[in-house]
mmCIF file of C-alpha atoms in Angstrom:
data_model
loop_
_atom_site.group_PDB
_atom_site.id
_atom_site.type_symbol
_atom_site.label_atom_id
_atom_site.label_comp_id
_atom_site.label_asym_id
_atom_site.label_seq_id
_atom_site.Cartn_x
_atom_site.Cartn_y
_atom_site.Cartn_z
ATOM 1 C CA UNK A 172 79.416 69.179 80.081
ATOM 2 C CA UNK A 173 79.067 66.047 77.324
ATOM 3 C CA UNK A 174 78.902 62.939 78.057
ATOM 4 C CA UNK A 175 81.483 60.729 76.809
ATOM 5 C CA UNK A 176 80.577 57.264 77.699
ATOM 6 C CA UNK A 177 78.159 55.228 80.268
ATOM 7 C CA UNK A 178 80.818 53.206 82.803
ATOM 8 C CA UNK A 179 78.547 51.350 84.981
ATOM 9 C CA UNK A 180 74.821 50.628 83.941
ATOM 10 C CA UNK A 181 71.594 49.507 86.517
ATOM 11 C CA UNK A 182 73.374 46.028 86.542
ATOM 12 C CA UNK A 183 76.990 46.510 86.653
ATOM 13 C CA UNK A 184 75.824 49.021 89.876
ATOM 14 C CA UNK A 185 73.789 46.385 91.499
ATOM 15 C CA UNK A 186 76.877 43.587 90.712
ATOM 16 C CA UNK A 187 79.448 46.047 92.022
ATOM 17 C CA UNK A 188 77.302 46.905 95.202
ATOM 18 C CA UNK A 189 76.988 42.888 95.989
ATOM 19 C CA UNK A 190 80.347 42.291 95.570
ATOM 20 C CA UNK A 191 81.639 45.061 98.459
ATOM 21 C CA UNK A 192 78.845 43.512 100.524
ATOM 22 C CA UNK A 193 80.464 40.424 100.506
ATOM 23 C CA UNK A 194 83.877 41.839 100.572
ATOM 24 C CA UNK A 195 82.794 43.703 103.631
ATOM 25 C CA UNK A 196 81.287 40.891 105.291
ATOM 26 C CA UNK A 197 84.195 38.375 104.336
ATOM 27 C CA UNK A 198 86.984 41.087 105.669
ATOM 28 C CA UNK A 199 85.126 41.921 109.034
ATOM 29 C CA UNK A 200 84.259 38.015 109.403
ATOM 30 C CA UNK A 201 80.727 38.873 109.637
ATOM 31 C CA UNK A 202 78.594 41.777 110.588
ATOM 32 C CA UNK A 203 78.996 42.391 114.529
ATOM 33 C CA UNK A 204 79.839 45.979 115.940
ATOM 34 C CA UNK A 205 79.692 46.989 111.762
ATOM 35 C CA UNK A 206 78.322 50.258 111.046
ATOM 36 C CA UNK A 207 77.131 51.714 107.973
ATOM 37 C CA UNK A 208 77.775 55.535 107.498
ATOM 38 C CA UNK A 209 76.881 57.180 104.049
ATOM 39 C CA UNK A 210 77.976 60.725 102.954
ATOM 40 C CA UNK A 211 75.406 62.673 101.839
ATOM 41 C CA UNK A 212 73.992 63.046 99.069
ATOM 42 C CA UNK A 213 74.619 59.655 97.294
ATOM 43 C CA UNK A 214 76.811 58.228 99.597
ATOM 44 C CA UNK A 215 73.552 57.505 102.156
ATOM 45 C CA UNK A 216 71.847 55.542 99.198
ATOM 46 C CA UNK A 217 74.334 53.615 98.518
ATOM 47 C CA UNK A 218 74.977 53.301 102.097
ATOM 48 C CA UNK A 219 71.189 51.698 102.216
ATOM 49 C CA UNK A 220 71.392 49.829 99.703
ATOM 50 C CA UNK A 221 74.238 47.907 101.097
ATOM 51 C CA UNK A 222 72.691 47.092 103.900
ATOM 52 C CA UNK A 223 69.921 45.744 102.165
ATOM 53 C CA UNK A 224 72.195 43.605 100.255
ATOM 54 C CA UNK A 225 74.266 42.414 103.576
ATOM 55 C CA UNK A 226 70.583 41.633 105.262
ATOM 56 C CA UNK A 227 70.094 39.284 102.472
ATOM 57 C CA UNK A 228 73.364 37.927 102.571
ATOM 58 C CA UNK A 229 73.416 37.636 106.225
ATOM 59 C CA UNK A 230 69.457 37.406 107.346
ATOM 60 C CA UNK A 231 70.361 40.360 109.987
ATOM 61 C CA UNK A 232 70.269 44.262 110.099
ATOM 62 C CA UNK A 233 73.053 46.255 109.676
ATOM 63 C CA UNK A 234 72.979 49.831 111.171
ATOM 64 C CA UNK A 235 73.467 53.043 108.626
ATOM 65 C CA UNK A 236 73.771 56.632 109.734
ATOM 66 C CA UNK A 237 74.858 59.695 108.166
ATOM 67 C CA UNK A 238 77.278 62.684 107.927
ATOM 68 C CA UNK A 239 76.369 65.812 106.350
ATOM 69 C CA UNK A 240 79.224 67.796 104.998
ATOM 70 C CA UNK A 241 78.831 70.777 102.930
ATOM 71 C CA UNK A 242 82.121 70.949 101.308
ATOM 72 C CA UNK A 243 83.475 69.382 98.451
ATOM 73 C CA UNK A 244 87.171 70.833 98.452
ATOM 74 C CA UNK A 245 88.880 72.609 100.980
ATOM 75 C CA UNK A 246 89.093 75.622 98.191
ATOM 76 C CA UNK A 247 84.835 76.251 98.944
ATOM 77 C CA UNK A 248 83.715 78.821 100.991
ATOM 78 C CA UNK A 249 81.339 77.231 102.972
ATOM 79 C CA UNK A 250 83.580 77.206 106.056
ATOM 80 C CA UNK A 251 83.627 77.687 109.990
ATOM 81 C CA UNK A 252 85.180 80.632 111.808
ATOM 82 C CA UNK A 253 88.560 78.202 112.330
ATOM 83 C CA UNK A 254 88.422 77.269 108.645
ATOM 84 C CA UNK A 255 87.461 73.785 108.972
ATOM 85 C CA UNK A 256 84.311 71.800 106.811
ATOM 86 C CA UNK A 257 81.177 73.004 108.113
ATOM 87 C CA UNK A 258 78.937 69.941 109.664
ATOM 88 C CA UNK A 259 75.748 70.064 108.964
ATOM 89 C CA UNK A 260 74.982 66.839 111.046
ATOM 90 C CA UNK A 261 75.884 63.254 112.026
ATOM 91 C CA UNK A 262 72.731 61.246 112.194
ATOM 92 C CA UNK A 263 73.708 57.967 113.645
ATOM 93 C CA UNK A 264 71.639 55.707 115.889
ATOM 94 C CA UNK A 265 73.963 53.755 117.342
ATOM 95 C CA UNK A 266 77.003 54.718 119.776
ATOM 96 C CA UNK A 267 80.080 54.713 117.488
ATOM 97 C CA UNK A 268 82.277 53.759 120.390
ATOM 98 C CA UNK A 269 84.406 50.616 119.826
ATOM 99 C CA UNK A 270 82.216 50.232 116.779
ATOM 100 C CA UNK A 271 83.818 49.614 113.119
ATOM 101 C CA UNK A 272 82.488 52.339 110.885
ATOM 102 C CA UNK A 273 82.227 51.583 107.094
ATOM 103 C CA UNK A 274 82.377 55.101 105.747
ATOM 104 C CA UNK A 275 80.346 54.946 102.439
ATOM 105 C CA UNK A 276 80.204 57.675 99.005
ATOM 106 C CA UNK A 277 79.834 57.445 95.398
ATOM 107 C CA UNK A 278 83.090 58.742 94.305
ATOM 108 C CA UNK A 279 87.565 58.941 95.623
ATOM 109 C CA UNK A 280 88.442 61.506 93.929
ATOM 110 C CA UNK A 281 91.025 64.107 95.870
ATOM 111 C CA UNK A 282 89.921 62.083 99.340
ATOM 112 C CA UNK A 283 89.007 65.891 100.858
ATOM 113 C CA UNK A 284 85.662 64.780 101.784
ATOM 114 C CA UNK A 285 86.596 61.573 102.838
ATOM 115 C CA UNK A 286 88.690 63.863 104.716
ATOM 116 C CA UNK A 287 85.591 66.324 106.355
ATOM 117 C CA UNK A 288 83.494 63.299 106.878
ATOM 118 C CA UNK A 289 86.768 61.607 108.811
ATOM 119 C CA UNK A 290 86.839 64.628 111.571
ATOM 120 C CA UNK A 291 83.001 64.278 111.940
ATOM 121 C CA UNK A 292 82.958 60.827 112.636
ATOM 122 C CA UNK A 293 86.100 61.050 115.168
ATOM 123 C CA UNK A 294 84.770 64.559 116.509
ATOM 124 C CA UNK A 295 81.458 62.194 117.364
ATOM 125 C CA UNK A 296 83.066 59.435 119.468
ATOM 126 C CA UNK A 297 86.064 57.055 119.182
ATOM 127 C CA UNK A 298 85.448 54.278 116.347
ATOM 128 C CA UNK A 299 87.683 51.168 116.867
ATOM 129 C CA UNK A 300 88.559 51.326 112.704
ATOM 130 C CA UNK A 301 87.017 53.579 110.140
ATOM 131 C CA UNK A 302 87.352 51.794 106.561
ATOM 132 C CA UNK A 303 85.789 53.237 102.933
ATOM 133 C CA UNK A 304 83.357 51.633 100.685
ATOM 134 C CA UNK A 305 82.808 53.591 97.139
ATOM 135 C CA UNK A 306 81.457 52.612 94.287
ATOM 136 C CA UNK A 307 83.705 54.665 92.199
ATOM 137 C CA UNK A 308 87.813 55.833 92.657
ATOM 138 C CA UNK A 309 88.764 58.190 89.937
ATOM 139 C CA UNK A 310 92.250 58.467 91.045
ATOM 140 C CA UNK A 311 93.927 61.963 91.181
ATOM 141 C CA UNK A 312 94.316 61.973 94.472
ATOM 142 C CA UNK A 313 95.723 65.152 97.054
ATOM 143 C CA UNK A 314 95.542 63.482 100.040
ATOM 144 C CA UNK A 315 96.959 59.670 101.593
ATOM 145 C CA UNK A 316 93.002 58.294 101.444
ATOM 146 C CA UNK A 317 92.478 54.949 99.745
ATOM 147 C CA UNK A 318 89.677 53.042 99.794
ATOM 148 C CA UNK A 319 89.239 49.462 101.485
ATOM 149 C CA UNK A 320 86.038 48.634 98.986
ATOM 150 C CA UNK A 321 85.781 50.120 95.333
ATOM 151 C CA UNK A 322 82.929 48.923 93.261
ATOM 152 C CA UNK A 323 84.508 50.162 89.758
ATOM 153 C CA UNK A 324 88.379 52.017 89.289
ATOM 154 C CA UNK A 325 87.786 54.453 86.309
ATOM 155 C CA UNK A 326 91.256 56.195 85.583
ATOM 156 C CA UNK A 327 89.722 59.940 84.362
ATOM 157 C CA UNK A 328 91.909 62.969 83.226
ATOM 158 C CA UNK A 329 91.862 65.716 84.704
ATOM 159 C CA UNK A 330 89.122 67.653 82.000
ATOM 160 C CA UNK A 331 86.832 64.677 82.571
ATOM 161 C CA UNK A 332 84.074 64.446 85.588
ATOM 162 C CA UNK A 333 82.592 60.868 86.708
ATOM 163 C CA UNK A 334 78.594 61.762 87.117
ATOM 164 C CA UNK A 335 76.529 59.358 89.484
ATOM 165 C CA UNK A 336 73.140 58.965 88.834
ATOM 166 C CA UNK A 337 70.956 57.033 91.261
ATOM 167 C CA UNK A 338 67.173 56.219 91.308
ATOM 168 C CA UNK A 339 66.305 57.300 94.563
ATOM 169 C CA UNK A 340 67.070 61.029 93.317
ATOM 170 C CA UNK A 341 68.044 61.201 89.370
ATOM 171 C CA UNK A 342 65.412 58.254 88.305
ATOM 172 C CA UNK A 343 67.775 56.502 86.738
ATOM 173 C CA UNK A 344 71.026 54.203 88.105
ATOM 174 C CA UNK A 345 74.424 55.049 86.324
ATOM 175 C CA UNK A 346 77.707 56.270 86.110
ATOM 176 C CA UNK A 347 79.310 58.387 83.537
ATOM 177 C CA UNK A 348 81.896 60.310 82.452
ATOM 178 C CA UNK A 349 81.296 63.694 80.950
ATOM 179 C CA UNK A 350 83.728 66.189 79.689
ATOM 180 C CA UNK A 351 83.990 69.071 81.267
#
């Protein structure tokens, strides 16, 4: 894989995280019964980091949890015996019950697992809403998933991959597209 360009740098990720922190604040008219819920791997950073930036904005603690799905496209073999997305675990704190869950990754790209992560959640309790925050949305989707919050839209081909790099695991914040 080459890369072809740098998309987002440290501060256009740090801009386009404050921005869906306000967005989500503004569209939920505040923070109450808001939960944070990042897919792993990046998606729980991220997750973290917006509620750091929605403590400052708001001077209160939001709650973050995470789901654990070890699938990527339905076409992986990691599956269970009824040939649905094997969860690894749902960490989450608080009761999701009548909550509003902010579901939370790096990249939209088919929406399949925005998809897994969707069953988890439900399969855990019964969420009054479920919207998406994501710093990127590559388009191409397969499945009727949009995203409420997008911190950057970066149309991609097909032979192209978006590559997120964050500092709590790859020492360095950006995004990028590479060839494949």
């Amino acid at each position: 894989m080459t890369q072809k360009a740098i998309v987002l740098d440290e501060q256009a990720i740090r801009r386009a995280l404050t921005r869906i922190a306000h967005e989500i604040i503004e569209k939920n008219k505040g923070i109450d019964n808001l939960l944070l819920v990042g897919i792993r791997t990046r998606g729980i950073f991220i997750a973290n980091r917006l509620a750091e930036k929605i403590n400052q904005i708001e001077g209160k603690n939001i709650p973050v949890g995470e789901v654990d799905i070890t699938l990527y496209r339905d076409d992986l073999t990691t599956k269970t015996v009824d040939r649905e997305p094997l969860v690894k675990g749902l960490h989450i704190e608080k009761e999701i019950q009548d909550q509003t869950v902010i579901l939370v990754d790096d990249v939209l790209y088919t929406g399949r697992t925005v998809r897994s992560a969707l069953d988890a959640i439900v399969d855990y309790g019964r969420p009054s809403s479920i919207q998406l925050a994501v710093l990127v949305d590559r388009g191409h989707r397969e499945l009727p998933i949009r995203a409420d919050y997008v911190g950057k839209n970066i149309p991609t081909s097909s032979s192209e991959k978006i590559v997120v790099e964050l500092c709590e695991i790859d020492q360095i914040d950006q995004v990028s597209i590479h060839e494949k």
